Tab-separated table of C-alpha atoms in Angstrom:
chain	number	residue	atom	x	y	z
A	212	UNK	CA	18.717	-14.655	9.619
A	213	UNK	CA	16.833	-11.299	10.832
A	214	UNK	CA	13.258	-13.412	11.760
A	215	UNK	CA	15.490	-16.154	13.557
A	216	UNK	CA	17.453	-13.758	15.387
A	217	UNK	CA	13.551	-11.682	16.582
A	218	UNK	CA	12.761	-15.519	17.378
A	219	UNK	CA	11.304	-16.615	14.089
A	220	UNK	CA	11.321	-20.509	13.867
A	221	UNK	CA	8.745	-20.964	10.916
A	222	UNK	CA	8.487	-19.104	7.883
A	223	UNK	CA	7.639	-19.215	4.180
A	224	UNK	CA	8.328	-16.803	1.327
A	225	UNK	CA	5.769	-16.550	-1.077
A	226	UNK	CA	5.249	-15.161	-4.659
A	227	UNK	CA	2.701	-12.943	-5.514
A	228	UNK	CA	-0.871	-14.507	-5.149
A	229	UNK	CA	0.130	-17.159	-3.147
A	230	UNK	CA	-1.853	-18.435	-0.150
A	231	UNK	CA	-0.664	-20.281	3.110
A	232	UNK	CA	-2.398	-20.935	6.357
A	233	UNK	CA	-1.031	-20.611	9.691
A	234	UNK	CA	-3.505	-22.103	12.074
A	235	UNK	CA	-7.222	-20.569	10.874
A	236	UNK	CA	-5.198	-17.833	9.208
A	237	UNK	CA	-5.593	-17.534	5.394
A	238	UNK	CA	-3.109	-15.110	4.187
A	239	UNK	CA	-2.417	-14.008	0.336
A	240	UNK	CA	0.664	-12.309	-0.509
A	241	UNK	CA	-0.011	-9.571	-3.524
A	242	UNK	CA	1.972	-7.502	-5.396
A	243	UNK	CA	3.670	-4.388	-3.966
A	244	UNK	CA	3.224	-1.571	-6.329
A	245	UNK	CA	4.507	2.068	-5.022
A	246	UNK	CA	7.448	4.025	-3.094
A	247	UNK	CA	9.335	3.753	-6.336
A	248	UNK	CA	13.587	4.275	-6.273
A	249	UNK	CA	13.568	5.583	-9.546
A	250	UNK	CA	11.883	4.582	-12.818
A	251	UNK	CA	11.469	1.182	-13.741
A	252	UNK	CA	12.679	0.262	-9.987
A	253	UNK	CA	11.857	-2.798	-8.975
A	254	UNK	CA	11.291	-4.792	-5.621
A	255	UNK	CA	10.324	-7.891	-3.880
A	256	UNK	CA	8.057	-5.791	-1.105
A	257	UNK	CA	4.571	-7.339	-0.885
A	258	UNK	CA	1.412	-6.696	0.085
A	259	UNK	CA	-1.293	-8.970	1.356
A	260	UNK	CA	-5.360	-10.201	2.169
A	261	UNK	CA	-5.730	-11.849	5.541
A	262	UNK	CA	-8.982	-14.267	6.072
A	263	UNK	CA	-10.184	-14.795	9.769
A	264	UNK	CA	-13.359	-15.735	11.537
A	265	UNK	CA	-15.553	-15.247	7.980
A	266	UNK	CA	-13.806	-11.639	7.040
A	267	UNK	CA	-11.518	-10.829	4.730
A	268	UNK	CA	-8.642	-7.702	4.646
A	269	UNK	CA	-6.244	-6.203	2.307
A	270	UNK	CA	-3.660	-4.760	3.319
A	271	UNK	CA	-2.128	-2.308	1.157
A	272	UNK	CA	0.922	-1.351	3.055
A	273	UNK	CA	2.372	1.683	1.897
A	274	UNK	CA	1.691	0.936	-1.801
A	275	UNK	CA	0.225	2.760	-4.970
A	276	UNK	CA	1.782	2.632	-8.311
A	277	UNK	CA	4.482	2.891	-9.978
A	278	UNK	CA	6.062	1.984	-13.341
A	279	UNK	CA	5.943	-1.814	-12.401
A	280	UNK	CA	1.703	-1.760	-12.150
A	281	UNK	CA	-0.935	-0.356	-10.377
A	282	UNK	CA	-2.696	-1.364	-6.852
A	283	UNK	CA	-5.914	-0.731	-8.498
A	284	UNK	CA	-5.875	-3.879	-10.434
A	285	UNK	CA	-4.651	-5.947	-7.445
A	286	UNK	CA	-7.650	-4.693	-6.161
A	287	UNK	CA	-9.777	-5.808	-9.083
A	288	UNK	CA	-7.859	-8.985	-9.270
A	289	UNK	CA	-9.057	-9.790	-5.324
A	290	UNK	CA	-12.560	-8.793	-6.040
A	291	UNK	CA	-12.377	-11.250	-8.774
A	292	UNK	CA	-11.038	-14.160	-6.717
A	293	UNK	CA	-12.867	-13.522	-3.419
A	294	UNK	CA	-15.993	-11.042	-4.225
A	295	UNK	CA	-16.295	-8.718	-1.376
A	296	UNK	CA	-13.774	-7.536	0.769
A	297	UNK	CA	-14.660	-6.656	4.213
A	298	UNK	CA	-11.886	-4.303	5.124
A	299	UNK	CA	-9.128	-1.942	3.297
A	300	UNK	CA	-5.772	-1.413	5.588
A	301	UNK	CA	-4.619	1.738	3.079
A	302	UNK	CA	-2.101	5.110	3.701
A	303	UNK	CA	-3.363	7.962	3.386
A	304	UNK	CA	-0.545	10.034	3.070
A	305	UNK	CA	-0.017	10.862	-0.777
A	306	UNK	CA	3.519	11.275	-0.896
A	307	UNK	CA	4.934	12.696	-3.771
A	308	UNK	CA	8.904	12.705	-4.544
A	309	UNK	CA	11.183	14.479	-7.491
A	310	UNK	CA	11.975	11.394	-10.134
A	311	UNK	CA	15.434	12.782	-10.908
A	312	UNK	CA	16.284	12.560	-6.570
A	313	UNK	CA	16.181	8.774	-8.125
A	314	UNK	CA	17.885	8.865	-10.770
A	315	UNK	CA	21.462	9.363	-10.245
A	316	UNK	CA	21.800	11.644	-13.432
A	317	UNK	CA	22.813	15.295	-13.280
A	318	UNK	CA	19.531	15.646	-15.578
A	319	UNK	CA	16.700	13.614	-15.775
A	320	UNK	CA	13.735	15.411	-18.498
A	321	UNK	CA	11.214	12.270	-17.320
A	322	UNK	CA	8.367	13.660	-15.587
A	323	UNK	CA	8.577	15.671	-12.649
A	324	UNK	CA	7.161	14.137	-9.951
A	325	UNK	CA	5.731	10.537	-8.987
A	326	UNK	CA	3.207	9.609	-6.470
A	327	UNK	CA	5.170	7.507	-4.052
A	328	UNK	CA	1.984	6.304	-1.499
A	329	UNK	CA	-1.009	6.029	-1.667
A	330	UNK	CA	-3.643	9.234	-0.841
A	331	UNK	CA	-7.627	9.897	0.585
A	332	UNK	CA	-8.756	9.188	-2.571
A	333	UNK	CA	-6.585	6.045	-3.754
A	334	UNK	CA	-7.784	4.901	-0.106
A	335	UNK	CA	-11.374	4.953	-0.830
A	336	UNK	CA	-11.650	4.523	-4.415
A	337	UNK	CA	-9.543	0.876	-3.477
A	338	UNK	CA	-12.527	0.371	-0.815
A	339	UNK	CA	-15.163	0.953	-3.503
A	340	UNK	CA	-13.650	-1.842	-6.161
A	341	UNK	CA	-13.617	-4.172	-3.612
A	342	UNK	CA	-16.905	-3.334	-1.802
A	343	UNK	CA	-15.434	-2.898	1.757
A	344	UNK	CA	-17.697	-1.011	4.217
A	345	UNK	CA	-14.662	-0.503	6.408
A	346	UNK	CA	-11.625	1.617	5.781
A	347	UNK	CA	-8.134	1.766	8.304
A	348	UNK	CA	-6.406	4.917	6.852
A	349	UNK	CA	-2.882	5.031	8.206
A	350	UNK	CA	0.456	6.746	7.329
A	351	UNK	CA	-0.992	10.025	7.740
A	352	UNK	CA	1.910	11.613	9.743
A	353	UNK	CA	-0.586	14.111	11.614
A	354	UNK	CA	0.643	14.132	15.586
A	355	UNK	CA	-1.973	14.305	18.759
A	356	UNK	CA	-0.766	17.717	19.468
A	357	UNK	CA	-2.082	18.682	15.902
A	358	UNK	CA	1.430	19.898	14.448
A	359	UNK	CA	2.065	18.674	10.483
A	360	UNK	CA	5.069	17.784	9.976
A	361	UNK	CA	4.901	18.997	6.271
A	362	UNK	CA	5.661	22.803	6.196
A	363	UNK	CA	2.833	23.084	3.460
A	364	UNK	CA	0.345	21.351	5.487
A	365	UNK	CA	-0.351	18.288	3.191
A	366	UNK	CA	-0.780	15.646	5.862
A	367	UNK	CA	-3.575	18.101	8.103
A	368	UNK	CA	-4.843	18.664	4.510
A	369	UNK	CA	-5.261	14.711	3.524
A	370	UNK	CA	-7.111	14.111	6.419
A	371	UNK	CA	-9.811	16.582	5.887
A	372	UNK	CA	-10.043	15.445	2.379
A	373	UNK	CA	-10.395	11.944	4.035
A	374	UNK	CA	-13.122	13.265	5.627
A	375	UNK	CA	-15.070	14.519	2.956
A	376	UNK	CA	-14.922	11.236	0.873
A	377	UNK	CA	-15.718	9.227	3.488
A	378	UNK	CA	-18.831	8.880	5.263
C-alpha cells in the first residue's frame, strides 16, 4: 500500500539471490546482514547488485553482521557468481550499540557490545573480495561545517581511517 500510495504501479518482492530486470536493469536482491534488534533478531531488509551499461554494483546498504550471517560471504558468494565487481556502495560509519538496550531483560551477561554497520575497514576489505576499483563510502554522519555529531569523535575519526586504507 506505501509504494502505491508514492505512485508505485509495478513491483516485485524477491528472496534473497533473486534477479529481475526492469528495462536494461539487472538487479539481485542479497541478504541483509547487520543493525541487529537484539540477538538472534531477524529481518526481511535486503541488500542488492545492480547491472547497467557492462558494470556491476553492490550495494550494501547499511549492513554488516550479525548473528543471522555475515556480509563478507555475500560478498564472496557475488564474486563467485559474477567475478569482478566494479563498484562497492558501503557505510562507513561503524556503529556500535549495547546488546542488552535489545534485549528487554533487566540483565543480559551476552557480550557487551555488537557492531551494528558496517566501518572503513569492512568498507574496503568488501571492495577487495570482490575486486572493485571503486568505493562509495556513505553513512558517515560528518556535516560540511565539520562538527561530529558523536561527542567522542568516531565519525571525524572513521573518515581519516578511510583515508588511510584507501588510496
Amino acid at each position: 500500500p506505501l509504494l502505491e500510495e508514492l505512485g508505485f504501479h509495478r513491483f516485485e518482492r524477491l528472496d534473497p539471490w533473486q534477479t529481475t530486470r526492469v528495462g536494461d536493469i539487472e538487479v539481485q536482491a542479497t541478504p541483509f546482514f547487520g543493525e541487529s534488534a537484539g540477538p538472534d533478531s531477524n529481518h526481511d531488509w535486503m541488500t542488492f547488485c545492480v547491472a547497467l551499461g557492462g558494470k556491476r554494483f553492490f550495494c550494501a546498504v547499511d549492513s554488516c553482521n550479525d548473528t543471522q550471517g555475515s556480509m563478507d560471504d555475500v560478498a564472496r558468494r557475488l564474486m563467485r557468481e559474477h567475478g569482478r565487481i566494479d563498484g562497492v556502495f558501503a557505510p562507513v560509519s561503524s556503529f556500535f550499540y549495547a546488546v542488552a538496550m535489545f534485549t528487554r531483560r533487566p540483565f543480559y551477561m551476552g557480550p557487551g557490545m555488537d557492531q551494528y554497520t558496517a566501518g572503513p575497514d569492512d568498507a574496503v576489505r568488501w571492495c577487495t573480495m570482490v575486486g572493485a576499483d571503486v568505493l562509495v563510502p556513505y553513512a558517515s554522519f560528518v556535516v560540511a561545517a565539520g562538527e561530529d555529531p558523536e561527542p567522542d569523535g568516531n565519525q571525524r575519526a572513521n573518515i581519516e581511517l578511510l583515508r588511510q586504507r584507501v588510496r
